Amino acid sequence: MSDIAIKTGRRSLPGLSPQAFGVAALLAIAFGVVPLVGSEYLFDALLTPFLVLSLAGLGLNLLTGYTGQVSLGSSAFMAVGAYAACNLAFRLPGLPFLVDLVAAGVIAAAVGLVFGLPSLRLRGFYLAVSTLAAQFFVQWVFNKIGWFSNDSASGIVTPPPLSIAGIAVTSPVGRYLFTLSVVVAVTALVWRLVRSPTGSALIAVRDHETAARVIGIPVLRTKLLAFAVSSFVIGIAGVLWAFAYLRNVEPAGFNLDRSFQILFIVIIGGLASLRGAFLGAALIVIFPLGLARLGDALLGGLFDSGVLEMSQRVVLGLLIIVFLIAEPAGLSALVDRMTRRITPWITPWITAGRA
Amino acid sequence: MDLSFFTEVLVGGLLSGVMYSLVAIGFVLIYKTSGVLNFAQGSLLLFSALTFVSLIERGLPFWAGILITLAAMTAIGALIERVVLRPLVNQPPITLFMATLGVSYVIEGAAQLLWGTQVHGLDLGIDDRPLEISGVFVSTFDLFAAGVAGAMVAVLILFFRYTGIGLGFRAVADDPLAALSLGLRLDRIGTAVWTAAGMVALVAGLLWGARLGVQFSLSLVVLKALPVLVLGGFDSIAGAIVGGLIIGAVEKLAEVYIGPFFGGGIEGWIAYVAALGFLLVRPAGLFGQKLVERV
């Protein structure tokens, strides 16, 4: 209790730091302005998937960025979250959706814990490859075992319409606002976690396992915790994907490409950076749409969907390579450098506004 | 249990395991010398098979097709090493791995932009009639593939043992710093290794392409090779071969004898589970040289 008091004591200095000011401004715009001016397309094609993928990236970043355990099977935990929430909604219709949401996250965490067990004995590439077991096994389970998908032949499930406390949330802007609220809440929790002693333990395990063990950090338990919390967050992202974004669930939607996509978000955004997950997701969501527009404008009819898909692959691959070479710390570091340049100009303006 | 049926499944599994080993060897070559787990190996395989088929379909003779594809693979291998990996030298292995993930996206996309996305048949002129050997039916094509794989491994072993460049490979694999201070040209060896991996990809690509048809999913055979590597170790050619045989046999046997209880389709993950189960019992893997990464 006491260290929390000290921390809040430090933070309750008069006024906001420029960083906190930035976050507050962003939240005000996201909650207050965007819903008023945005179009349906903006919500459904850009903002909602952006938020969901950011959350998934955030979850993977806890595991890969903070704890240093690479997972190639993150979309499996999205699938677990999505199917768990659907089944809870169908089988226990009395439960409020928020309970479903959290319970689905907990189920994803439990599954993540099981697939995190190899991390107790394997490291590096061996562990990365073993997480593929989660990817293929989970996808197979939802394809083959009818119980999870109400015996639908293809494993496709349509979740019931989203409704919070009896109010139906079906409009694009409503689903956007709901997604935003959940993402903000979970992000705040993750932010607390990474600044707590547990968060430092995660980083210690990443940086030097032996040293971490020497100073008394329970390494194995910390690794499993990272798997569980990361899967919880990714599972919540899966629920949002199913209920707020796509509004249907199929095993193929959570394939290896999706896992790689989440991994790319983390790399492009920046490892061990909460902001990085959001920046990376923004790039990953916007860039295919931008490329489609560009291709259409430049080549017109020549640019069919097959060509588009392939060029997206090429450009995405190039993007990864360029980022790894030119900016290994990701977009997050890029933004840091830019803010450092801009801050001297902006600070007087903020101080003036505060006075 | 019907013994001859069991043998047939087992032999079929072992032979398809050889095909997995073929892919795994490409990984091992690069991992041994540069410590990179090259995820792009599958896309190289796809690219080689697709290029070869497209050249043949445009009327080129077989050998010209092989030579041009080989030249292309050499160029791509060298290019990856120069443009992507060299600037990343001294980065953690996982960064290098992610870079090869990016490379695999580029090559997969480029291969299909260049040659189209339709499925091509690839006929290597091998008669695929089942051969009867003392009551057990064996696919001729599988036997041929096993023969090619054996020949390739023999060539690689001779190369490593008796050529100067092969010795250089081994020196770099043992201790890059010592090799460098002895005056070995690490950059040249790096390029040579990627060239060799390109050639292995060509052989594997042709055999896999002939079996599955040349199409996008060909690059997914890496996913079959990865459990083999986990089992055999990323740095052992012998491990890749024995691991491939084990994984192939386990996969086929499980598919036939266990699969029906689960509604089939278990070959997607059973190899991973088998490899993991094995490592839980024997964390050092099959040959257990390097324990650093495995506790």
Short mmCIF file of N, CA, C and O in Angstrom, two decimals, chain A residues 90-176:
data_model
loop_
_atom_site.label_atom_id
_atom_site.label_comp_id
_atom_site.label_asym_id
_atom_site.label_seq_id
_atom_site.Cartn_x
_atom_site.Cartn_y
_atom_site.Cartn_z
N PHE A 90 -24.29 -17.93 -25.72
CA PHE A 90 -25.35 -18.84 -26.18
C PHE A 90 -25.85 -19.73 -25.05
O PHE A 90 -27.03 -19.99 -24.91
N ARG A 91 -24.90 -20.24 -24.26
CA ARG A 91 -25.25 -21.27 -23.29
C ARG A 91 -25.73 -20.70 -21.97
O ARG A 91 -26.49 -21.35 -21.26
N LEU A 92 -25.28 -19.52 -21.62
CA LEU A 92 -25.73 -18.88 -20.37
C LEU A 92 -26.27 -17.51 -20.71
O LEU A 92 -25.64 -16.48 -20.41
N PRO A 93 -27.42 -17.46 -21.37
CA PRO A 93 -27.91 -16.17 -21.89
C PRO A 93 -28.19 -15.15 -20.80
O PRO A 93 -28.26 -13.95 -21.08
N GLY A 94 -28.31 -15.60 -19.54
CA GLY A 94 -28.62 -14.65 -18.47
C GLY A 94 -27.45 -13.75 -18.08
O GLY A 94 -27.64 -12.69 -17.51
N LEU A 95 -26.23 -14.20 -18.40
CA LEU A 95 -25.06 -13.46 -17.95
C LEU A 95 -24.95 -12.12 -18.67
O LEU A 95 -25.16 -12.05 -19.87
N PRO A 96 -24.60 -11.07 -17.94
CA PRO A 96 -24.35 -9.80 -18.63
C PRO A 96 -23.11 -9.92 -19.52
O PRO A 96 -22.20 -10.70 -19.21
N PHE A 97 -23.06 -9.13 -20.58
CA PHE A 97 -21.98 -9.30 -21.55
C PHE A 97 -20.61 -9.03 -20.93
O PHE A 97 -19.63 -9.67 -21.28
N LEU A 98 -20.56 -8.06 -20.01
CA LEU A 98 -19.25 -7.74 -19.43
C LEU A 98 -18.68 -8.93 -18.67
O LEU A 98 -17.47 -9.13 -18.64
N VAL A 99 -19.58 -9.73 -18.06
CA VAL A 99 -19.11 -10.94 -17.38
C VAL A 99 -18.57 -11.92 -18.41
O VAL A 99 -17.50 -12.52 -18.23
N ASP A 100 -19.31 -12.07 -19.53
CA ASP A 100 -18.83 -12.93 -20.62
C ASP A 100 -17.44 -12.50 -21.06
O ASP A 100 -16.54 -13.31 -21.26
N LEU A 101 -17.30 -11.20 -21.20
CA LEU A 101 -16.04 -10.63 -21.70
C LEU A 101 -14.87 -11.03 -20.80
O LEU A 101 -13.87 -11.57 -21.26
N VAL A 102 -15.06 -10.78 -19.51
CA VAL A 102 -13.97 -11.08 -18.57
C VAL A 102 -13.75 -12.59 -18.49
O VAL A 102 -12.61 -13.07 -18.50
N ALA A 103 -14.86 -13.36 -18.44
CA ALA A 103 -14.72 -14.81 -18.34
C ALA A 103 -13.99 -15.36 -19.56
O ALA A 103 -13.12 -16.24 -19.44
N ALA A 104 -14.30 -14.83 -20.74
CA ALA A 104 -13.62 -15.29 -21.96
C ALA A 104 -12.13 -14.98 -21.87
O ALA A 104 -11.29 -15.79 -22.26
N GLY A 105 -11.82 -13.79 -21.31
CA GLY A 105 -10.41 -13.46 -21.12
C GLY A 105 -9.73 -14.44 -20.18
O GLY A 105 -8.61 -14.89 -20.44
N VAL A 106 -10.44 -14.81 -19.11
CA VAL A 106 -9.86 -15.74 -18.15
C VAL A 106 -9.65 -17.11 -18.79
O VAL A 106 -8.61 -17.77 -18.58
N ILE A 107 -10.62 -17.54 -19.62
CA ILE A 107 -10.46 -18.84 -20.29
C ILE A 107 -9.25 -18.79 -21.22
O ILE A 107 -8.42 -19.71 -21.25
N ALA A 108 -9.12 -17.68 -21.96
CA ALA A 108 -7.95 -17.54 -22.84
C ALA A 108 -6.67 -17.58 -22.02
O ALA A 108 -5.67 -18.19 -22.43
N ALA A 109 -6.70 -16.95 -20.84
CA ALA A 109 -5.52 -16.96 -19.98
C ALA A 109 -5.17 -18.37 -19.56
O ALA A 109 -4.00 -18.76 -19.55
N ALA A 110 -6.21 -19.17 -19.22
CA ALA A 110 -5.95 -20.55 -18.81
C ALA A 110 -5.33 -21.35 -19.94
O ALA A 110 -4.35 -22.09 -19.75
N VAL A 111 -5.88 -21.18 -21.15
CA VAL A 111 -5.32 -21.89 -22.30
C VAL A 111 -3.88 -21.41 -22.55
O VAL A 111 -2.99 -22.21 -22.85
N GLY A 112 -3.68 -20.09 -22.41
CA GLY A 112 -2.33 -19.56 -22.59
C GLY A 112 -1.35 -20.14 -21.60
O GLY A 112 -0.20 -20.41 -21.93
N LEU A 113 -1.83 -20.35 -20.40
CA LEU A 113 -0.99 -20.93 -19.35
C LEU A 113 -0.51 -22.33 -19.77
O LEU A 113 0.66 -22.67 -19.64
N VAL A 114 -1.46 -23.11 -20.30
CA VAL A 114 -1.11 -24.47 -20.72
C VAL A 114 -0.07 -24.43 -21.83
O VAL A 114 0.95 -25.13 -21.79
N PHE A 115 -0.31 -23.57 -22.84
CA PHE A 115 0.63 -23.53 -23.95
C PHE A 115 1.91 -22.78 -23.59
O PHE A 115 2.87 -22.78 -24.35
N GLY A 116 1.90 -22.13 -22.41
CA GLY A 116 3.12 -21.49 -21.95
C GLY A 116 4.03 -22.46 -21.21
O GLY A 116 5.18 -22.14 -20.94
N LEU A 117 3.49 -23.65 -20.88
CA LEU A 117 4.30 -24.60 -20.11
C LEU A 117 5.64 -24.95 -20.76
O LEU A 117 6.64 -25.05 -20.07
N PRO A 118 5.70 -25.11 -22.12
CA PRO A 118 7.02 -25.40 -22.70
C PRO A 118 8.05 -24.33 -22.38
O PRO A 118 9.25 -24.61 -22.39
N SER A 119 7.61 -23.10 -22.05
CA SER A 119 8.57 -22.04 -21.77
C SER A 119 9.40 -22.36 -20.53
O SER A 119 10.43 -21.75 -20.29
N LEU A 120 8.93 -23.31 -19.73
CA LEU A 120 9.69 -23.68 -18.56
C LEU A 120 10.94 -24.45 -18.95
O LEU A 120 11.91 -24.51 -18.20
N ARG A 121 10.91 -25.08 -20.10
CA ARG A 121 12.07 -25.88 -20.50
C ARG A 121 12.73 -25.38 -21.78
O ARG A 121 13.85 -25.73 -22.06
N LEU A 122 12.01 -24.62 -22.59
CA LEU A 122 12.56 -24.21 -23.88
C LEU A 122 12.76 -22.71 -23.93
O LEU A 122 12.05 -21.96 -23.29
N ARG A 123 13.72 -22.30 -24.73
CA ARG A 123 13.97 -20.87 -24.91
C ARG A 123 14.15 -20.55 -26.37
O ARG A 123 14.37 -21.42 -27.20
N GLY A 124 14.12 -19.28 -26.65
CA GLY A 124 14.49 -18.79 -27.98
C GLY A 124 13.65 -19.40 -29.08
O GLY A 124 12.44 -19.50 -28.98
N PHE A 125 14.32 -19.86 -30.14
CA PHE A 125 13.61 -20.39 -31.30
C PHE A 125 12.81 -21.63 -30.96
O PHE A 125 11.75 -21.87 -31.52
N TYR A 126 13.35 -22.44 -30.05
CA TYR A 126 12.65 -23.68 -29.71
C TYR A 126 11.28 -23.35 -29.12
O TYR A 126 10.29 -23.99 -29.44
N LEU A 127 11.26 -22.32 -28.29
CA LEU A 127 9.99 -21.90 -27.70
C LEU A 127 9.08 -21.28 -28.77
O LEU A 127 7.89 -21.58 -28.86
N ALA A 128 9.67 -20.42 -29.60
CA ALA A 128 8.88 -19.76 -30.65
C ALA A 128 8.18 -20.80 -31.51
O ALA A 128 6.99 -20.69 -31.81
N VAL A 129 8.93 -21.85 -31.89
CA VAL A 129 8.33 -22.89 -32.73
C VAL A 129 7.27 -23.65 -31.95
O VAL A 129 6.22 -24.00 -32.50
N SER A 130 7.51 -23.87 -30.65
CA SER A 130 6.53 -24.66 -29.90
C SER A 130 5.22 -23.89 -29.73
O SER A 130 4.17 -24.51 -29.57
N THR A 131 5.25 -22.55 -29.80
CA THR A 131 3.99 -21.82 -29.70
C THR A 131 3.13 -22.04 -30.94
O THR A 131 1.93 -21.78 -30.92
N LEU A 132 3.76 -22.51 -32.03
CA LEU A 132 2.97 -22.84 -33.21
C LEU A 132 2.01 -23.99 -32.92
O LEU A 132 0.98 -24.13 -33.57
N ALA A 133 2.37 -24.82 -31.94
CA ALA A 133 1.47 -25.91 -31.56
C ALA A 133 0.12 -25.33 -31.15
O ALA A 133 -0.94 -25.84 -31.53
N ALA A 134 0.14 -24.22 -30.38
CA ALA A 134 -1.11 -23.57 -29.98
C ALA A 134 -1.88 -23.14 -31.22
O ALA A 134 -3.08 -23.39 -31.35
N GLN A 135 -1.16 -22.51 -32.14
CA GLN A 135 -1.80 -22.01 -33.35
C GLN A 135 -2.58 -23.11 -34.07
O GLN A 135 -3.76 -22.99 -34.35
N PHE A 136 -1.91 -24.21 -34.34
CA PHE A 136 -2.54 -25.25 -35.17
C PHE A 136 -3.55 -26.06 -34.38
O PHE A 136 -4.59 -26.45 -34.91
N PHE A 137 -3.22 -26.30 -33.11
CA PHE A 137 -4.13 -27.13 -32.32
C PHE A 137 -5.46 -26.41 -32.10
O PHE A 137 -6.53 -26.98 -32.33
N VAL A 138 -5.40 -25.15 -31.73
CA VAL A 138 -6.63 -24.41 -31.43
C VAL A 138 -7.48 -24.28 -32.69
O VAL A 138 -8.70 -24.49 -32.66
N GLN A 139 -6.84 -23.97 -33.80
CA GLN A 139 -7.59 -23.83 -35.05
C GLN A 139 -8.28 -25.14 -35.41
O GLN A 139 -9.43 -25.16 -35.84
N TRP A 140 -7.57 -26.24 -35.19
CA TRP A 140 -8.13 -27.55 -35.49
C TRP A 140 -9.32 -27.84 -34.58
O TRP A 140 -10.35 -28.35 -35.04
N VAL A 141 -9.17 -27.53 -33.30
CA VAL A 141 -10.25 -27.82 -32.34
C VAL A 141 -11.54 -27.12 -32.77
O VAL A 141 -12.62 -27.73 -32.81
N PHE A 142 -11.44 -25.83 -33.14
CA PHE A 142 -12.66 -25.10 -33.50
C PHE A 142 -13.21 -25.54 -34.84
O PHE A 142 -14.38 -25.37 -35.12
N ASN A 143 -12.34 -26.09 -35.69
CA ASN A 143 -12.82 -26.61 -36.97
C ASN A 143 -13.52 -27.95 -36.81
O ASN A 143 -14.53 -28.22 -37.45
N LYS A 144 -12.96 -28.79 -35.92
CA LYS A 144 -13.38 -30.19 -35.91
C LYS A 144 -14.43 -30.49 -34.85
O LYS A 144 -15.23 -31.40 -35.02
N ILE A 145 -14.35 -29.81 -33.73
CA ILE A 145 -15.23 -30.17 -32.61
C ILE A 145 -16.45 -29.27 -32.64
O ILE A 145 -16.37 -28.07 -32.36
N GLY A 146 -17.56 -29.87 -33.03
CA GLY A 146 -18.76 -29.10 -33.30
C GLY A 146 -19.33 -28.39 -32.09
O GLY A 146 -19.99 -27.37 -32.22
N TRP A 147 -19.07 -28.93 -30.89
CA TRP A 147 -19.64 -28.36 -29.68
C TRP A 147 -19.33 -26.88 -29.56
O TRP A 147 -20.16 -26.08 -29.15
N PHE A 148 -18.11 -26.49 -29.96
CA PHE A 148 -17.69 -25.10 -29.78
C PHE A 148 -18.41 -24.16 -30.73
O PHE A 148 -18.53 -22.98 -30.48
N SER A 149 -18.83 -24.69 -31.88
CA SER A 149 -19.42 -23.80 -32.89
C SER A 149 -20.88 -24.15 -33.13
O SER A 149 -21.41 -23.91 -34.21
N ASN A 150 -21.54 -24.71 -32.13
CA ASN A 150 -22.95 -25.10 -32.28
C ASN A 150 -23.16 -26.01 -33.49
O ASN A 150 -24.14 -25.87 -34.22
N ASP A 151 -22.18 -26.89 -33.73
CA ASP A 151 -22.26 -27.85 -34.83
C ASP A 151 -22.40 -27.21 -36.20
O ASP A 151 -22.97 -27.81 -37.10
N SER A 152 -21.91 -26.00 -36.35
CA SER A 152 -21.93 -25.44 -37.70
C SER A 152 -20.81 -26.12 -38.48
O SER A 152 -19.72 -26.35 -37.96
N ALA A 153 -21.10 -26.47 -39.74
CA ALA A 153 -20.21 -27.34 -40.50
C ALA A 153 -18.83 -26.70 -40.69
O ALA A 153 -17.81 -27.37 -40.63
N SER A 154 -18.79 -25.41 -40.92
CA SER A 154 -17.51 -24.76 -41.24
C SER A 154 -16.86 -24.15 -40.01
O SER A 154 -15.82 -23.53 -40.12
N GLY A 155 -17.51 -24.31 -38.85
CA GLY A 155 -16.96 -23.70 -37.65
C GLY A 155 -17.31 -22.23 -37.51
O GLY A 155 -16.86 -21.56 -36.61
N ILE A 156 -18.12 -21.70 -38.45
CA ILE A 156 -18.47 -20.28 -38.39
C ILE A 156 -19.62 -20.07 -37.41
O ILE A 156 -20.61 -20.80 -37.41
N VAL A 157 -19.46 -19.08 -36.56
CA VAL A 157 -20.48 -18.77 -35.57
C VAL A 157 -20.84 -17.30 -35.70
O VAL A 157 -19.97 -16.46 -35.90
N THR A 158 -22.13 -17.00 -35.59
CA THR A 158 -22.53 -15.60 -35.54
C THR A 158 -22.93 -15.28 -34.12
O THR A 158 -23.91 -15.82 -33.61
N PRO A 159 -22.15 -14.44 -33.44
CA PRO A 159 -22.47 -14.16 -32.05
C PRO A 159 -23.75 -13.33 -31.95
O PRO A 159 -24.11 -12.63 -32.91
N PRO A 160 -24.45 -13.40 -30.81
CA PRO A 160 -25.65 -12.58 -30.63
C PRO A 160 -25.26 -11.10 -30.68
O PRO A 160 -24.12 -10.76 -30.38
N PRO A 161 -26.20 -10.23 -31.06
CA PRO A 161 -25.88 -8.81 -31.14
C PRO A 161 -25.40 -8.29 -29.79
O PRO A 161 -25.87 -8.73 -28.74
N LEU A 162 -24.48 -7.35 -29.87
CA LEU A 162 -23.88 -6.79 -28.66
C LEU A 162 -24.91 -5.99 -27.90
O LEU A 162 -25.62 -5.16 -28.48
N SER A 163 -25.02 -6.25 -26.60
CA SER A 163 -25.95 -5.46 -25.79
C SER A 163 -25.41 -5.33 -24.39
O SER A 163 -25.05 -6.31 -23.74
N ILE A 164 -25.28 -4.09 -23.93
CA ILE A 164 -24.69 -3.81 -22.62
C ILE A 164 -25.80 -3.31 -21.71
O ILE A 164 -26.44 -2.30 -22.01
N ALA A 165 -26.02 -4.00 -20.60
CA ALA A 165 -27.02 -3.60 -19.61
C ALA A 165 -28.37 -3.35 -20.27
O ALA A 165 -29.04 -2.35 -20.00
N GLY A 166 -28.74 -4.26 -21.19
CA GLY A 166 -30.05 -4.16 -21.81
C GLY A 166 -30.13 -3.19 -22.97
O GLY A 166 -31.14 -3.11 -23.66
N ILE A 167 -29.06 -2.42 -23.21
CA ILE A 167 -29.09 -1.48 -24.33
C ILE A 167 -28.35 -2.10 -25.50
O ILE A 167 -27.18 -2.49 -25.37
N ALA A 168 -29.02 -2.22 -26.64
CA ALA A 168 -28.39 -2.82 -27.81
C ALA A 168 -27.34 -1.87 -28.37
O ALA A 168 -27.60 -0.67 -28.54
N VAL A 169 -26.15 -2.40 -28.59
CA VAL A 169 -25.07 -1.60 -29.17
C VAL A 169 -24.78 -2.16 -30.55
O VAL A 169 -23.96 -3.05 -30.71
N THR A 170 -25.51 -1.71 -31.56
CA THR A 170 -25.33 -2.29 -32.88
C THR A 170 -24.85 -1.29 -33.92
O THR A 170 -24.32 -1.69 -34.95
N SER A 171 -25.02 0.00 -33.66
CA SER A 171 -24.58 0.97 -34.65
C SER A 171 -23.05 0.99 -34.70
O SER A 171 -22.40 0.67 -33.71
N PRO A 172 -22.47 1.35 -35.86
CA PRO A 172 -21.02 1.39 -35.94
C PRO A 172 -20.40 2.27 -34.86
O PRO A 172 -19.41 1.89 -34.24
N VAL A 173 -21.01 3.44 -34.61
CA VAL A 173 -20.40 4.34 -33.64
C VAL A 173 -20.52 3.77 -32.23
O VAL A 173 -19.59 3.87 -31.41
N GLY A 174 -21.62 3.06 -31.94
CA GLY A 174 -21.79 2.44 -30.63
C GLY A 174 -20.74 1.37 -30.41
O GLY A 174 -20.12 1.29 -29.35
N ARG A 175 -20.54 0.53 -31.44
CA ARG A 175 -19.55 -0.53 -31.30
C ARG A 175 -18.16 0.05 -31.16
O ARG A 175 -17.31 -0.46 -30.43
N TYR A 176 -17.93 1.17 -31.87
CA TYR A 176 -16.63 1.83 -31.74
C TYR A 176 -16.41 2.31 -30.31
O TYR A 176 -15.35 2.08 -29.71
#
